[in-house]
Amino acid sequence: MTTLKGRIALVTGAGSPDGIGFATARALAAAGARVAITSTTKRIQQRLRELGGDGQHIALIADLTDPAAAENLVAEINATLGKIDILVNNAGMVQTGKPEKSKLFHKITPEEWLRSMDINLNTCFHVSRAIVPQMLRRQYGRIVNISSVTGPLVTNPRSTRYSTAKAAMMGLTRALAIEVAGKGITVNAVGPGWIETGSSSKAEIVAGKHTPIGRPGRPSEIAATAAFLASDGASYITGQMIVVDGGNSLQEFKGPAEGYY
């Protein structure tokens, strides 16, 4: 079993009750870690109440597109819980409950492009940059970036901004991993496929049912993978992305399985 007793963890983008971020926070807490959770709205306080732990965990509001906010967040966690051993960069895609409107490439405005990079990529950069120095000093750390199969492996029409940001996140993951590999720090990513959350559309649920496993994934399944990468058992894994997509990226034919698979 994954044991994280005595570890301090930060999970970003944990405001949704049925999202990957909060599922990951619960998995880390269940494994023994003290967890700081953050989102852009005060709903994160409700997640803290659900997480329980009798004061073992904390919840903070922060807009991580702002590098100063990321620095302040890390400083507050250090002062309250201690130095951060585990960072899960999950913030992205949706902020304050407002989904990003899909657009064809040539209709994306420069402002929309920059905003998408801010939410989906720069949040990861800002928080990691604030935490890596203390991990280097302590010669220990686990960074887990929640990427996606969209961008690094596959894509869809009208997904240019998201695909680009998530592909870039994998570039960041690999580049940082090789810089800190001899310092007791690993940097990895999880690549979710069709995962059923509260923000999933009907079309996304249908797509999940057409995976080889025959159903969408669960946030808890992404969380279990992230918790493993955060553990000492994953100490020889770095610069990698573990794909959790029900085998969807394996199959060439993605229509109804009847008569084909």
mmCIF file of C-alpha atoms in Angstrom:
data_model
loop_
_atom_site.group_PDB
_atom_site.id
_atom_site.type_symbol
_atom_site.label_atom_id
_atom_site.label_comp_id
_atom_site.label_asym_id
_atom_site.label_seq_id
_atom_site.Cartn_x
_atom_site.Cartn_y
_atom_site.Cartn_z
ATOM 1 C CA MET A 1 0.000 0.000 0.000
ATOM 2 C CA THR A 2 1.083 3.606 -0.635
ATOM 3 C CA THR A 3 2.247 5.146 2.645
ATOM 4 C CA LEU A 4 2.780 8.889 2.947
ATOM 5 C CA LYS A 5 2.843 9.201 6.722
ATOM 6 C CA GLY A 6 4.700 12.330 7.794
ATOM 7 C CA ARG A 7 4.639 13.927 4.330
ATOM 8 C CA ILE A 8 3.294 17.401 3.554
ATOM 9 C CA ALA A 9 1.396 17.706 0.272
ATOM 10 C CA LEU A 10 -0.121 20.495 -1.800
ATOM 11 C CA VAL A 11 -2.891 19.774 -4.293
ATOM 12 C CA THR A 12 -3.964 22.650 -6.536
ATOM 13 C CA GLY A 13 -7.327 22.903 -8.268
ATOM 14 C CA ALA A 14 -9.140 20.921 -5.580
ATOM 15 C CA GLY A 15 -12.333 22.976 -5.331
ATOM 16 C CA SER A 16 -14.741 20.689 -7.184
ATOM 17 C CA PRO A 17 -16.369 18.043 -4.946
ATOM 18 C CA ASP A 18 -16.247 15.394 -7.676
ATOM 19 C CA GLY A 19 -13.086 16.459 -9.494
ATOM 20 C CA ILE A 20 -9.629 14.938 -9.852
ATOM 21 C CA GLY A 21 -7.994 17.452 -7.514
ATOM 22 C CA PHE A 22 -10.166 16.737 -4.498
ATOM 23 C CA ALA A 23 -10.080 12.987 -5.175
ATOM 24 C CA THR A 24 -6.283 13.219 -5.125
ATOM 25 C CA ALA A 25 -6.298 15.185 -1.884
ATOM 26 C CA ARG A 26 -8.432 12.489 -0.275
ATOM 27 C CA ALA A 27 -6.117 9.741 -1.523
ATOM 28 C CA LEU A 28 -3.028 11.489 -0.148
ATOM 29 C CA ALA A 29 -4.729 12.144 3.189
ATOM 30 C CA ALA A 30 -5.867 8.526 3.399
ATOM 31 C CA ALA A 31 -2.238 7.465 2.860
ATOM 32 C CA GLY A 32 -1.164 9.550 5.845
ATOM 33 C CA ALA A 33 -0.092 12.885 4.351
ATOM 34 C CA ARG A 34 -1.072 16.271 5.745
ATOM 35 C CA VAL A 35 -2.625 18.068 2.804
ATOM 36 C CA ALA A 36 -3.024 21.674 1.732
ATOM 37 C CA ILE A 37 -5.735 22.168 -0.878
ATOM 38 C CA THR A 38 -6.369 25.259 -2.942
ATOM 39 C CA SER A 39 -8.750 26.711 -5.508
ATOM 40 C CA THR A 40 -9.789 30.146 -6.730
ATOM 41 C CA THR A 41 -13.038 30.323 -4.735
ATOM 42 C CA LYS A 42 -14.204 29.934 -1.149
ATOM 43 C CA ARG A 43 -15.799 26.573 -1.946
ATOM 44 C CA ILE A 44 -12.393 25.117 -1.027
ATOM 45 C CA GLN A 45 -13.394 25.557 2.624
ATOM 46 C CA GLN A 46 -16.233 23.091 2.128
ATOM 47 C CA ARG A 47 -13.756 20.601 0.656
ATOM 48 C CA LEU A 48 -11.631 21.012 3.785
ATOM 49 C CA ARG A 49 -14.608 20.173 5.979
ATOM 50 C CA GLU A 50 -15.235 17.072 3.868
ATOM 51 C CA LEU A 51 -11.567 16.101 4.064
ATOM 52 C CA GLY A 52 -11.747 16.088 7.865
ATOM 53 C CA GLY A 53 -8.574 15.264 9.727
ATOM 54 C CA ASP A 54 -9.138 17.331 12.898
ATOM 55 C CA GLY A 55 -6.917 20.213 11.859
ATOM 56 C CA GLN A 56 -4.327 18.102 10.031
ATOM 57 C CA HIS A 57 -5.109 19.758 6.689
ATOM 58 C CA ILE A 58 -5.608 23.321 5.443
ATOM 59 C CA ALA A 59 -7.467 25.041 2.597
ATOM 60 C CA LEU A 60 -6.371 28.266 0.914
ATOM 61 C CA ILE A 61 -7.774 30.469 -1.841
ATOM 62 C CA ALA A 62 -5.292 31.527 -4.515
ATOM 63 C CA ASP A 63 -5.228 32.550 -8.166
ATOM 64 C CA LEU A 64 -2.156 30.642 -9.282
ATOM 65 C CA THR A 65 -1.940 32.453 -12.603
ATOM 66 C CA ASP A 66 -0.302 35.154 -10.459
ATOM 67 C CA PRO A 67 3.299 34.222 -9.552
ATOM 68 C CA ALA A 68 3.176 36.346 -6.391
ATOM 69 C CA ALA A 69 0.058 34.463 -5.254
ATOM 70 C CA ALA A 70 1.878 31.172 -5.780
ATOM 71 C CA GLU A 71 4.822 32.380 -3.694
ATOM 72 C CA ASN A 72 2.496 33.558 -0.924
ATOM 73 C CA LEU A 73 0.602 30.267 -0.985
ATOM 74 C CA VAL A 74 3.775 28.243 -0.505
ATOM 75 C CA ALA A 75 4.963 30.545 2.284
ATOM 76 C CA GLU A 76 1.672 30.145 4.152
ATOM 77 C CA ILE A 77 1.766 26.354 3.840
ATOM 78 C CA ASN A 78 5.363 26.310 5.073
ATOM 79 C CA ALA A 79 4.385 28.383 8.102
ATOM 80 C CA THR A 80 1.286 26.307 8.900
ATOM 81 C CA LEU A 81 2.090 22.697 7.946
ATOM 82 C CA GLY A 82 5.817 22.678 7.166
ATOM 83 C CA LYS A 83 7.996 22.238 4.103
ATOM 84 C CA ILE A 84 6.217 20.685 1.124
ATOM 85 C CA ASP A 85 7.264 17.154 0.145
ATOM 86 C CA ILE A 86 4.613 16.494 -2.511
ATOM 87 C CA LEU A 87 3.163 18.822 -5.118
ATOM 88 C CA VAL A 88 0.242 17.824 -7.329
ATOM 89 C CA ASN A 89 -0.322 20.423 -10.051
ATOM 90 C CA ASN A 90 -3.960 19.890 -10.953
ATOM 91 C CA ALA A 91 -5.171 23.488 -11.408
ATOM 92 C CA GLY A 92 -6.318 24.165 -14.949
ATOM 93 C CA MET A 93 -9.025 23.907 -17.606
ATOM 94 C CA VAL A 94 -11.741 25.556 -15.501
ATOM 95 C CA GLN A 95 -11.490 28.400 -13.031
ATOM 96 C CA THR A 96 -14.366 29.661 -10.886
ATOM 97 C CA GLY A 97 -16.627 27.124 -12.583
ATOM 98 C CA LYS A 98 -16.426 28.737 -16.024
ATOM 99 C CA PRO A 99 -15.513 26.291 -18.805
ATOM 100 C CA GLU A 100 -13.280 27.386 -21.631
ATOM 101 C CA LYS A 101 -15.281 27.859 -24.839
ATOM 102 C CA SER A 102 -14.028 25.632 -27.651
ATOM 103 C CA LYS A 103 -12.990 27.431 -30.832
ATOM 104 C CA LEU A 104 -11.405 26.624 -34.153
ATOM 105 C CA PHE A 105 -7.741 27.628 -34.350
ATOM 106 C CA HIS A 106 -8.209 30.645 -36.618
ATOM 107 C CA LYS A 107 -10.951 32.087 -34.393
ATOM 108 C CA ILE A 108 -8.904 32.122 -31.182
ATOM 109 C CA THR A 109 -8.046 35.639 -30.071
ATOM 110 C CA PRO A 110 -4.597 36.441 -28.652
ATOM 111 C CA GLU A 111 -6.240 37.247 -25.316
ATOM 112 C CA GLU A 112 -7.981 33.845 -25.209
ATOM 113 C CA TRP A 113 -4.732 32.104 -26.118
ATOM 114 C CA LEU A 114 -2.780 33.788 -23.340
ATOM 115 C CA ARG A 115 -5.547 33.164 -20.800
ATOM 116 C CA SER A 116 -5.583 29.459 -21.638
ATOM 117 C CA MET A 117 -1.808 29.216 -21.263
ATOM 118 C CA ASP A 118 -2.124 31.019 -17.934
ATOM 119 C CA ILE A 119 -4.721 28.607 -16.563
ATOM 120 C CA ASN A 120 -3.475 25.326 -17.988
ATOM 121 C CA LEU A 121 0.310 25.752 -18.051
ATOM 122 C CA ASN A 122 1.543 28.788 -16.137
ATOM 123 C CA THR A 123 -0.186 27.709 -12.920
ATOM 124 C CA CYS A 124 2.020 24.610 -12.981
ATOM 125 C CA PHE A 125 5.131 26.699 -13.651
ATOM 126 C CA HIS A 126 4.434 29.269 -10.934
ATOM 127 C CA VAL A 127 3.765 26.769 -8.136
ATOM 128 C CA SER A 128 6.602 24.412 -9.105
ATOM 129 C CA ARG A 129 9.038 27.328 -9.289
ATOM 130 C CA ALA A 130 8.030 28.395 -5.776
ATOM 131 C CA ILE A 131 8.509 24.904 -4.321
ATOM 132 C CA VAL A 132 11.497 23.384 -6.138
ATOM 133 C CA PRO A 133 14.136 25.428 -4.235
ATOM 134 C CA GLN A 134 13.032 24.032 -0.879
ATOM 135 C CA MET A 135 12.925 20.508 -2.321
ATOM 136 C CA LEU A 136 16.487 20.981 -3.560
ATOM 137 C CA ARG A 137 17.656 22.143 -0.148
ATOM 138 C CA ARG A 138 16.045 19.125 1.504
ATOM 139 C CA GLN A 139 17.116 16.697 -1.259
ATOM 140 C CA TYR A 140 13.601 15.267 -1.492
ATOM 141 C CA GLY A 141 10.450 15.913 -3.460
ATOM 142 C CA ARG A 142 7.654 14.451 -5.543
ATOM 143 C CA ILE A 143 6.017 16.575 -8.240
ATOM 144 C CA VAL A 144 3.015 15.127 -10.067
ATOM 145 C CA ASN A 145 1.525 17.126 -12.929
ATOM 146 C CA ILE A 146 -2.004 16.304 -14.037
ATOM 147 C CA SER A 147 -1.643 16.533 -17.804
ATOM 148 C CA SER A 148 -3.953 14.795 -20.294
ATOM 149 C CA VAL A 149 -3.873 12.446 -23.242
ATOM 150 C CA THR A 150 -5.214 15.475 -25.152
ATOM 151 C CA GLY A 151 -2.142 17.201 -26.491
ATOM 152 C CA PRO A 152 0.661 14.749 -25.695
ATOM 153 C CA LEU A 153 -0.993 11.786 -27.474
ATOM 154 C CA VAL A 154 -4.256 12.733 -29.192
ATOM 155 C CA THR A 155 -6.384 15.779 -29.858
ATOM 156 C CA ASN A 156 -9.790 16.985 -31.044
ATOM 157 C CA PRO A 157 -11.008 19.801 -33.272
ATOM 158 C CA ARG A 158 -11.363 23.112 -31.395
ATOM 159 C CA SER A 159 -8.923 21.936 -28.704
ATOM 160 C CA THR A 160 -5.848 23.878 -29.820
ATOM 161 C CA ARG A 161 -5.364 25.875 -26.633
ATOM 162 C CA TYR A 162 -5.852 22.993 -24.228
ATOM 163 C CA SER A 163 -3.871 20.533 -26.350
ATOM 164 C CA THR A 164 -0.968 22.943 -26.666
ATOM 165 C CA ALA A 165 -0.857 23.696 -22.951
ATOM 166 C CA LYS A 166 -0.982 20.034 -21.914
ATOM 167 C CA ALA A 167 1.666 19.057 -24.460
ATOM 168 C CA ALA A 168 3.840 21.872 -23.109
ATOM 169 C CA MET A 169 3.251 20.593 -19.577
ATOM 170 C CA MET A 170 4.900 17.345 -20.625
ATOM 171 C CA GLY A 171 7.865 19.296 -21.953
ATOM 172 C CA LEU A 172 8.096 21.053 -18.581
ATOM 173 C CA THR A 173 7.778 17.719 -16.756
ATOM 174 C CA ARG A 174 10.650 16.134 -18.650
ATOM 175 C CA ALA A 175 12.915 19.195 -18.557
ATOM 176 C CA LEU A 176 12.511 19.694 -14.816
ATOM 177 C CA ALA A 177 12.821 15.955 -14.148
ATOM 178 C CA ILE A 178 16.269 15.753 -15.725
ATOM 179 C CA GLU A 179 17.503 18.843 -13.867
ATOM 180 C CA VAL A 180 16.599 17.480 -10.426
ATOM 181 C CA ALA A 181 16.964 13.732 -11.007
ATOM 182 C CA GLY A 182 20.105 13.425 -8.873
ATOM 183 C CA LYS A 183 18.661 15.495 -6.043
ATOM 184 C CA GLY A 184 16.116 13.075 -4.612
ATOM 185 C CA ILE A 185 13.271 14.704 -6.560
ATOM 186 C CA THR A 186 11.066 13.033 -9.144
ATOM 187 C CA VAL A 187 8.794 14.834 -11.601
ATOM 188 C CA ASN A 188 6.091 12.876 -13.378
ATOM 189 C CA ALA A 189 2.679 13.326 -14.934
ATOM 190 C CA VAL A 190 -0.637 11.538 -15.150
ATOM 191 C CA GLY A 191 -2.454 11.566 -18.486
ATOM 192 C CA PRO A 192 -6.199 11.116 -17.906
ATOM 193 C CA GLY A 193 -8.482 10.134 -20.752
ATOM 194 C CA TRP A 194 -12.280 10.382 -20.531
ATOM 195 C CA ILE A 195 -12.916 10.852 -16.808
ATOM 196 C CA GLU A 196 -16.445 11.372 -15.507
ATOM 197 C CA THR A 197 -16.656 14.437 -13.280
ATOM 198 C CA GLY A 198 -19.346 16.984 -12.537
ATOM 199 C CA SER A 199 -18.174 19.073 -15.500
ATOM 200 C CA SER A 200 -18.321 16.210 -18.043
ATOM 201 C CA SER A 201 -20.625 16.773 -20.999
ATOM 202 C CA LYS A 202 -22.999 14.120 -22.327
ATOM 203 C CA ALA A 203 -20.742 13.682 -25.354
ATOM 204 C CA GLU A 204 -17.736 13.057 -23.101
ATOM 205 C CA ILE A 205 -19.638 10.393 -21.169
ATOM 206 C CA VAL A 206 -20.560 8.691 -24.446
ATOM 207 C CA ALA A 207 -16.914 8.812 -25.532
ATOM 208 C CA GLY A 208 -15.926 7.169 -22.265
ATOM 209 C CA LYS A 209 -18.354 4.340 -22.907
ATOM 210 C CA HIS A 210 -16.583 3.651 -26.220
ATOM 211 C CA THR A 211 -13.204 3.008 -24.621
ATOM 212 C CA PRO A 212 -11.984 -0.629 -24.607
ATOM 213 C CA ILE A 213 -12.873 -0.886 -20.907
ATOM 214 C CA GLY A 214 -16.360 0.346 -21.775
ATOM 215 C CA ARG A 215 -16.865 3.174 -19.302
ATOM 216 C CA PRO A 216 -15.445 6.582 -18.407
ATOM 217 C CA GLY A 217 -12.745 6.675 -15.768
ATOM 218 C CA ARG A 218 -13.295 7.794 -12.195
ATOM 219 C CA PRO A 219 -11.461 10.648 -10.442
ATOM 220 C CA SER A 220 -10.406 8.147 -7.782
ATOM 221 C CA GLU A 221 -8.529 6.166 -10.439
ATOM 222 C CA ILE A 222 -6.484 9.215 -11.408
ATOM 223 C CA ALA A 223 -5.958 9.958 -7.720
ATOM 224 C CA ALA A 224 -4.608 6.458 -7.062
ATOM 225 C CA THR A 225 -2.050 6.892 -9.831
ATOM 226 C CA ALA A 226 -1.005 10.306 -8.522
ATOM 227 C CA ALA A 227 -0.662 8.916 -4.998
ATOM 228 C CA PHE A 228 1.593 6.136 -6.257
ATOM 229 C CA LEU A 229 3.835 8.621 -8.091
ATOM 230 C CA ALA A 230 3.991 10.659 -4.883
ATOM 231 C CA SER A 231 5.198 7.679 -2.866
ATOM 232 C CA ASP A 232 8.651 6.298 -2.141
ATOM 233 C CA GLY A 233 7.663 3.261 -4.185
ATOM 234 C CA ALA A 234 7.936 5.405 -7.319
ATOM 235 C CA SER A 235 11.435 6.660 -6.488
ATOM 236 C CA TYR A 236 12.967 5.306 -9.734
ATOM 237 C CA ILE A 237 10.294 6.767 -12.020
ATOM 238 C CA THR A 238 10.860 10.280 -13.321
ATOM 239 C CA GLY A 239 10.095 12.310 -16.434
ATOM 240 C CA GLN A 240 7.245 9.983 -17.372
ATOM 241 C CA MET A 241 3.526 10.239 -18.058
ATOM 242 C CA ILE A 242 1.322 7.380 -16.896
ATOM 243 C CA VAL A 243 -1.701 7.197 -19.184
ATOM 244 C CA VAL A 244 -4.995 6.393 -17.442
ATOM 245 C CA ASP A 245 -7.525 6.249 -20.278
ATOM 246 C CA GLY A 246 -9.124 2.812 -20.264
ATOM 247 C CA GLY A 247 -7.033 1.833 -23.276
ATOM 248 C CA ASN A 248 -8.630 4.504 -25.462
ATOM 249 C CA SER A 249 -5.351 5.648 -27.021
ATOM 250 C CA LEU A 250 -4.648 2.044 -28.070
ATOM 251 C CA GLN A 251 -7.617 1.623 -30.349
ATOM 252 C CA GLU A 252 -7.665 2.786 -33.962
ATOM 253 C CA PHE A 253 -11.430 2.439 -34.447
ATOM 254 C CA LYS A 254 -13.270 4.533 -31.884
ATOM 255 C CA GLY A 255 -16.885 4.034 -32.905
ATOM 256 C CA PRO A 256 -19.310 1.514 -31.376
ATOM 257 C CA ALA A 257 -17.479 -1.713 -30.611
ATOM 258 C CA GLU A 258 -20.217 -3.998 -31.994
ATOM 259 C CA GLY A 259 -19.021 -5.816 -35.078
ATOM 260 C CA TYR A 260 -15.478 -4.521 -34.783
ATOM 261 C CA TYR A 261 -13.937 -5.347 -31.393
#
